[in-house]
Short mmCIF file of C-alpha atoms in Angstrom, two decimals:
data_model
loop_
_atom_site.label_atom_id
_atom_site.label_comp_id
_atom_site.label_asym_id
_atom_site.label_seq_id
_atom_site.Cartn_x
_atom_site.Cartn_y
_atom_site.Cartn_z
CA MET A 19 19.52 -36.39 44.90
CA LYS A 20 15.93 -36.37 43.69
CA LEU A 21 14.46 -39.21 41.66
CA GLN A 22 13.94 -36.92 38.67
CA ARG A 23 17.68 -36.14 38.52
CA LEU A 24 18.63 -39.81 38.86
CA LEU A 25 16.23 -40.77 36.07
CA SER A 26 17.60 -38.00 33.86
CA LEU A 27 21.17 -39.30 34.18
CA VAL A 28 20.15 -42.93 33.75
CA ARG A 29 18.06 -42.16 30.70
CA GLN A 30 20.91 -40.19 29.13
CA ALA A 31 23.25 -43.15 29.60
CA VAL A 32 20.64 -45.53 28.19
CA ASP A 33 20.06 -43.31 25.17
CA ASP A 34 23.72 -42.41 24.56
CA TYR A 35 24.89 -46.03 24.46
CA ASP A 36 21.69 -47.83 23.38
CA LEU A 37 21.67 -49.82 26.61
CA ILE A 38 18.03 -50.92 26.39
CA ASP A 39 16.19 -52.38 23.41
CA ASP A 40 12.51 -53.15 22.98
CA GLN A 41 11.43 -56.40 24.69
CA ASP A 42 14.61 -56.71 26.75
CA HIS A 43 14.43 -58.97 29.80
CA ILE A 44 16.99 -57.41 32.13
CA ALA A 45 18.60 -59.14 35.08
CA VAL A 46 19.58 -56.68 37.80
CA GLY A 47 22.37 -57.68 40.15
CA VAL A 48 21.19 -56.64 43.61
CA SER A 49 23.72 -57.06 46.41
CA GLY A 50 21.72 -55.02 48.89
CA GLY A 51 24.19 -52.14 48.73
CA LYS A 52 23.17 -48.57 48.00
CA ASP A 53 24.27 -48.70 44.36
CA SER A 54 22.31 -51.78 43.30
CA LEU A 55 19.18 -50.67 45.17
CA ALA A 56 19.35 -47.25 43.50
CA LEU A 57 19.78 -48.95 40.11
CA LEU A 58 16.74 -51.17 40.60
CA TYR A 59 14.70 -48.17 41.79
CA ALA A 60 15.73 -46.15 38.72
CA LEU A 61 15.08 -48.91 36.18
CA HIS A 62 11.69 -49.66 37.71
CA GLU A 63 10.69 -46.00 37.44
CA LEU A 64 12.13 -45.77 33.92
CA GLN A 65 9.76 -48.54 32.86
CA ARG A 66 6.83 -46.19 33.45
CA PHE A 67 7.63 -43.83 30.60
CA TYR A 68 10.47 -45.22 28.48
CA PRO A 69 9.29 -45.79 24.88
CA LYS A 70 10.89 -49.24 24.70
CA HIS A 71 9.23 -52.01 26.69
CA PHE A 72 11.46 -54.02 29.01
CA THR A 73 11.05 -56.27 32.04
CA LEU A 74 13.18 -56.68 35.17
CA HIS A 75 14.29 -59.64 37.27
CA ALA A 76 16.43 -59.08 40.37
CA PHE A 77 19.16 -61.54 41.37
CA THR A 78 21.08 -61.67 44.65
CA VAL A 79 24.13 -63.90 45.08
CA ASP A 80 24.29 -65.42 48.56
CA LEU A 81 28.01 -65.76 49.27
CA GLY A 82 27.34 -68.40 51.90
CA PHE A 83 28.61 -66.58 54.98
CA GLY A 84 25.35 -67.49 56.74
CA ILE A 85 24.94 -64.08 58.37
CA GLN A 86 23.28 -61.96 55.69
CA ASP A 87 19.61 -61.07 56.06
CA PHE A 88 17.88 -60.82 52.68
CA SER A 89 14.46 -59.80 54.02
CA GLY A 90 15.06 -56.11 53.23
CA ILE A 91 15.97 -56.88 49.63
CA LYS A 92 12.94 -59.13 49.26
CA ALA A 93 10.58 -56.49 50.63
CA PHE A 94 12.14 -53.87 48.36
CA CYS A 95 11.64 -56.03 45.26
CA ASP A 96 8.13 -57.03 46.34
CA GLY A 97 7.23 -53.35 46.62
CA PHE A 98 8.16 -52.87 42.98
CA GLN A 99 6.62 -56.20 41.94
CA VAL A 100 10.00 -57.26 40.58
CA PRO A 101 10.75 -60.99 40.92
CA LEU A 102 13.79 -61.79 43.07
CA THR A 103 15.97 -64.88 42.82
CA ILE A 104 18.46 -65.52 45.62
CA ILE A 105 21.33 -67.66 44.32
CA PRO A 106 22.85 -69.91 47.02
CA THR A 107 26.63 -70.38 46.73
CA GLU A 108 29.66 -71.21 48.85
CA ILE A 109 31.82 -68.52 47.30
CA GLY A 110 32.80 -67.07 50.68
CA LYS A 111 34.01 -70.44 51.94
CA ILE A 112 35.92 -71.18 48.73
CA VAL A 113 37.66 -67.80 48.66
CA PHE A 114 38.55 -67.43 52.34
CA GLU A 115 38.74 -70.99 53.68
CA THR A 116 39.64 -73.27 50.78
CA ARG A 117 41.79 -70.99 48.63
CA HIS A 118 42.96 -68.62 51.41
CA GLU A 119 43.21 -65.83 48.86
CA SER A 120 45.42 -62.90 49.93
CA ASN A 121 43.68 -60.75 47.31
CA PRO A 122 40.19 -62.28 47.26
CA CYS A 123 38.25 -59.64 45.32
CA SER A 124 39.17 -60.77 41.81
CA LEU A 125 38.24 -64.43 42.35
CA CYS A 126 35.09 -63.53 44.27
CA ALA A 127 33.94 -61.16 41.52
CA LYS A 128 34.51 -63.78 38.81
CA MET A 129 32.59 -66.41 40.76
CA ARG A 130 29.72 -64.05 41.56
CA LYS A 131 29.43 -63.01 37.93
CA GLY A 132 29.54 -66.64 36.83
CA ALA A 133 26.72 -67.59 39.20
CA LEU A 134 24.65 -64.57 38.17
CA ASN A 135 25.19 -65.14 34.45
CA LEU A 136 24.07 -68.76 34.72
CA GLU A 137 20.90 -67.95 36.64
CA ALA A 138 20.06 -64.98 34.44
CA LYS A 139 20.40 -67.10 31.32
CA THR A 140 18.25 -69.83 32.87
CA ALA A 141 15.56 -67.24 33.68
CA GLY A 142 15.46 -66.10 30.05
CA CYS A 143 17.22 -62.76 30.52
CA ASN A 144 19.19 -61.31 27.63
CA LYS A 145 20.87 -58.47 29.53
CA ILE A 146 22.43 -57.92 32.95
CA ALA A 147 22.50 -54.49 34.57
CA TYR A 148 25.34 -53.79 36.99
CA ALA A 149 25.31 -50.82 39.38
CA HIS A 150 28.74 -49.39 38.59
CA HIS A 151 28.60 -45.59 38.88
CA LYS A 152 30.92 -42.82 37.67
CA ASP A 153 33.31 -43.17 40.64
CA ASP A 154 33.62 -46.92 40.03
CA ILE A 155 34.57 -46.25 36.42
CA ILE A 156 37.23 -43.71 37.43
CA GLU A 157 38.63 -45.96 40.17
CA THR A 158 38.82 -48.97 37.85
CA MET A 159 40.74 -46.89 35.32
CA LEU A 160 43.23 -45.82 38.02
CA LEU A 161 43.55 -49.39 39.31
CA SER A 162 44.38 -50.56 35.79
CA LEU A 163 46.96 -47.81 35.31
CA MET A 164 48.61 -48.26 38.71
CA TYR A 165 48.63 -52.05 39.03
CA GLU A 166 48.46 -53.33 35.43
CA GLY A 167 50.08 -50.56 33.40
CA ARG A 168 47.20 -50.25 30.95
CA PHE A 169 44.50 -47.67 30.18
CA TYR A 170 41.30 -49.60 30.75
CA THR A 171 37.99 -49.53 32.55
CA PHE A 172 34.82 -51.51 32.07
CA PRO A 173 32.62 -50.29 29.19
CA PRO A 174 29.02 -49.04 29.38
CA LYS A 175 27.86 -52.03 27.32
CA ILE A 176 29.51 -55.30 26.33
CA PHE A 177 28.31 -58.56 24.78
CA LEU A 178 29.50 -61.75 26.47
CA ASP A 179 30.12 -64.37 23.79
CA ARG A 180 30.07 -67.41 26.06
CA THR A 181 26.71 -66.66 27.64
CA GLU A 182 25.19 -64.52 24.86
CA LEU A 183 24.28 -61.96 27.52
CA THR A 184 24.85 -58.21 27.24
CA VAL A 185 26.14 -56.36 30.29
CA ILE A 186 24.94 -52.76 30.72
CA ARG A 187 25.84 -50.06 33.27
CA PRO A 188 23.01 -47.50 33.46
CA LEU A 189 24.50 -45.61 36.46
CA MET A 190 27.65 -44.63 34.53
CA TYR A 191 26.84 -40.88 34.68
CA VAL A 192 25.82 -40.92 38.36
CA SER A 193 28.40 -40.03 41.03
CA GLU A 194 28.69 -41.98 44.27
CA ALA A 195 27.85 -38.81 46.19
CA ASP A 196 24.56 -38.60 44.30
CA VAL A 197 23.81 -42.27 45.04
CA ILE A 198 24.41 -41.63 48.74
CA GLY A 199 22.10 -38.62 48.61
CA PHE A 200 19.44 -40.68 46.86
CA LYS A 201 19.79 -43.49 49.41
CA ASN A 202 19.30 -41.07 52.29
CA LYS A 203 16.41 -39.19 50.71
CA TYR A 204 14.45 -42.32 49.78
CA GLN A 205 15.59 -44.44 52.75
CA LEU A 206 16.81 -47.42 50.75
CA PRO A 207 17.05 -50.61 52.86
CA VAL A 208 20.82 -51.09 52.55
CA CYS A 209 22.20 -54.42 53.80
CA LYS A 210 25.57 -54.62 55.54
CA ASN A 211 28.30 -56.18 53.41
CA PRO A 212 29.29 -59.47 55.12
CA CYS A 213 32.64 -59.78 53.32
CA PRO A 214 35.65 -59.87 55.70
CA ALA A 215 37.72 -57.93 53.14
CA ASP A 216 35.25 -55.03 52.93
CA GLY A 217 37.12 -51.75 53.38
CA HIS A 218 40.58 -53.35 53.11
CA THR A 219 41.12 -53.62 49.35
CA LYS A 220 43.13 -51.92 46.61
CA ARG A 221 39.89 -50.41 45.35
CA GLU A 222 39.25 -48.83 48.75
CA TYR A 223 42.78 -47.40 48.69
CA VAL A 224 42.23 -45.90 45.23
CA LYS A 225 38.81 -44.57 46.29
CA ASN A 226 40.39 -42.70 49.21
CA LEU A 227 43.26 -41.51 47.01
CA THR A 228 40.81 -40.10 44.46
CA LYS A 229 38.86 -38.30 47.17
CA GLN A 230 42.05 -36.72 48.49
CA LEU A 231 43.19 -35.67 45.02
CA ASN A 232 39.80 -34.13 44.28
CA LYS A 233 39.86 -32.30 47.61
CA GLU A 234 43.27 -30.81 46.86
CA ASN A 235 42.50 -30.17 43.18
CA PRO A 236 38.74 -29.71 42.69
CA GLY A 237 37.54 -31.05 39.35
CA ILE A 238 40.01 -33.92 39.05
CA LYS A 239 37.25 -36.54 39.09
CA GLU A 240 35.48 -34.93 36.14
CA ARG A 241 38.75 -34.64 34.20
CA LEU A 242 39.53 -38.30 34.87
CA PHE A 243 36.08 -39.30 33.66
CA HIS A 244 36.56 -37.13 30.58
CA ALA A 245 39.84 -38.97 29.94
CA VAL A 246 37.89 -42.22 29.89
CA VAL A 247 35.08 -41.16 27.58
CA SER A 248 37.33 -39.29 25.16
CA GLY A 249 40.18 -41.81 25.16
CA ASN A 250 40.80 -44.96 23.18
CA ILE A 251 39.21 -47.50 25.50
CA ASP A 252 37.17 -50.13 23.67
CA GLY A 253 33.43 -49.69 24.05
CA TRP A 254 33.43 -46.03 25.09
CA ALA A 255 33.01 -44.24 21.76
CA LEU A 256 29.46 -42.99 21.35
CA PRO A 257 27.54 -44.66 18.52
CA GLY A 258 28.18 -42.64 15.37
CA GLN A 259 31.10 -40.61 16.71
CA HIS A 260 34.61 -41.11 18.01
CA SER A 261 34.59 -39.00 21.18
CA PRO A 262 32.76 -36.14 22.90
CA ALA A 263 33.64 -32.56 22.11
CA ALA A 264 36.82 -31.37 23.76
CA GLY A 265 36.16 -29.71 27.11
CA GLN A 266 32.65 -31.13 27.37
CA ASP A 267 31.70 -34.21 29.35
CA LEU A 268 28.87 -36.57 28.49
CA VAL A 269 26.34 -35.18 30.95
CA GLY A 270 26.32 -31.75 29.35
CA GLN A 271 28.45 -29.87 31.88
CA ASP A 272 31.61 -27.87 31.10
CA LEU A 273 34.67 -29.53 32.54
CA PRO A 274 36.97 -27.61 34.91
CA LYS A 275 39.93 -26.04 33.13
CA ALA A 276 43.10 -28.11 33.32
CA SER A 277 45.58 -25.75 31.66
CA SER A 278 47.97 -25.89 34.61
CA VAL A 279 47.91 -29.67 34.84
CA THR A 280 50.35 -31.63 32.71
CA LYS A 281 50.07 -35.25 31.65
CA GLU A 282 52.95 -36.12 33.95
CA GLU A 283 51.13 -34.67 36.96
CA PHE A 284 48.12 -36.87 36.27
#
């Protein structure tokens, strides 16, 4: 994926859901994975021409495993002249040694977000950008349906009352395949995930399931995403309208026909 295409999708998300306002100070959660590095790259480039002025501050949560090298992230941020704050924590120890969590992802995510929110607020940020892409949104919706019995996924933009921070997701129109292509083309310095649970989670199972379904029935991913943006999930209605036009997704492409697919088969 070329930078121009990435910027086009990010800008459309920003414009569609009013993700960025003038004078925003945006915290960017940077784990060192491909998604967060692509997000920081895109937002930095967007600064060059976007009509609203905003600043960036990168934050990396150190989970405390003691094996992660942050030099690549630091060099990446330095190259963009974006300040980086590394937040020291003992989240890894708490989750795996103290609590012995059998399903550690939920607790880890809550603790990481808590640490990031606190530091972002201290640094004077008013928004936090997370690198969730289109596939993440689809997978979260399926996880909620399969394991919680509810139709939910995280919204493009949400205000957090307790911290008075607004969370935004500028990569919401970008597929994981496009992020991988962008990473390879621009040689992003991806850091290895040190988490012992990496690759052995419910999310990984749903990710593989979605890939298989899309392989057997091409177009399923786009139809699932369309179900999200045109459904009744809080936070997904476009400003000024209830839902996108039937048969049209939010990135301007016709959706594959689904006349032979019933609701039960979904």
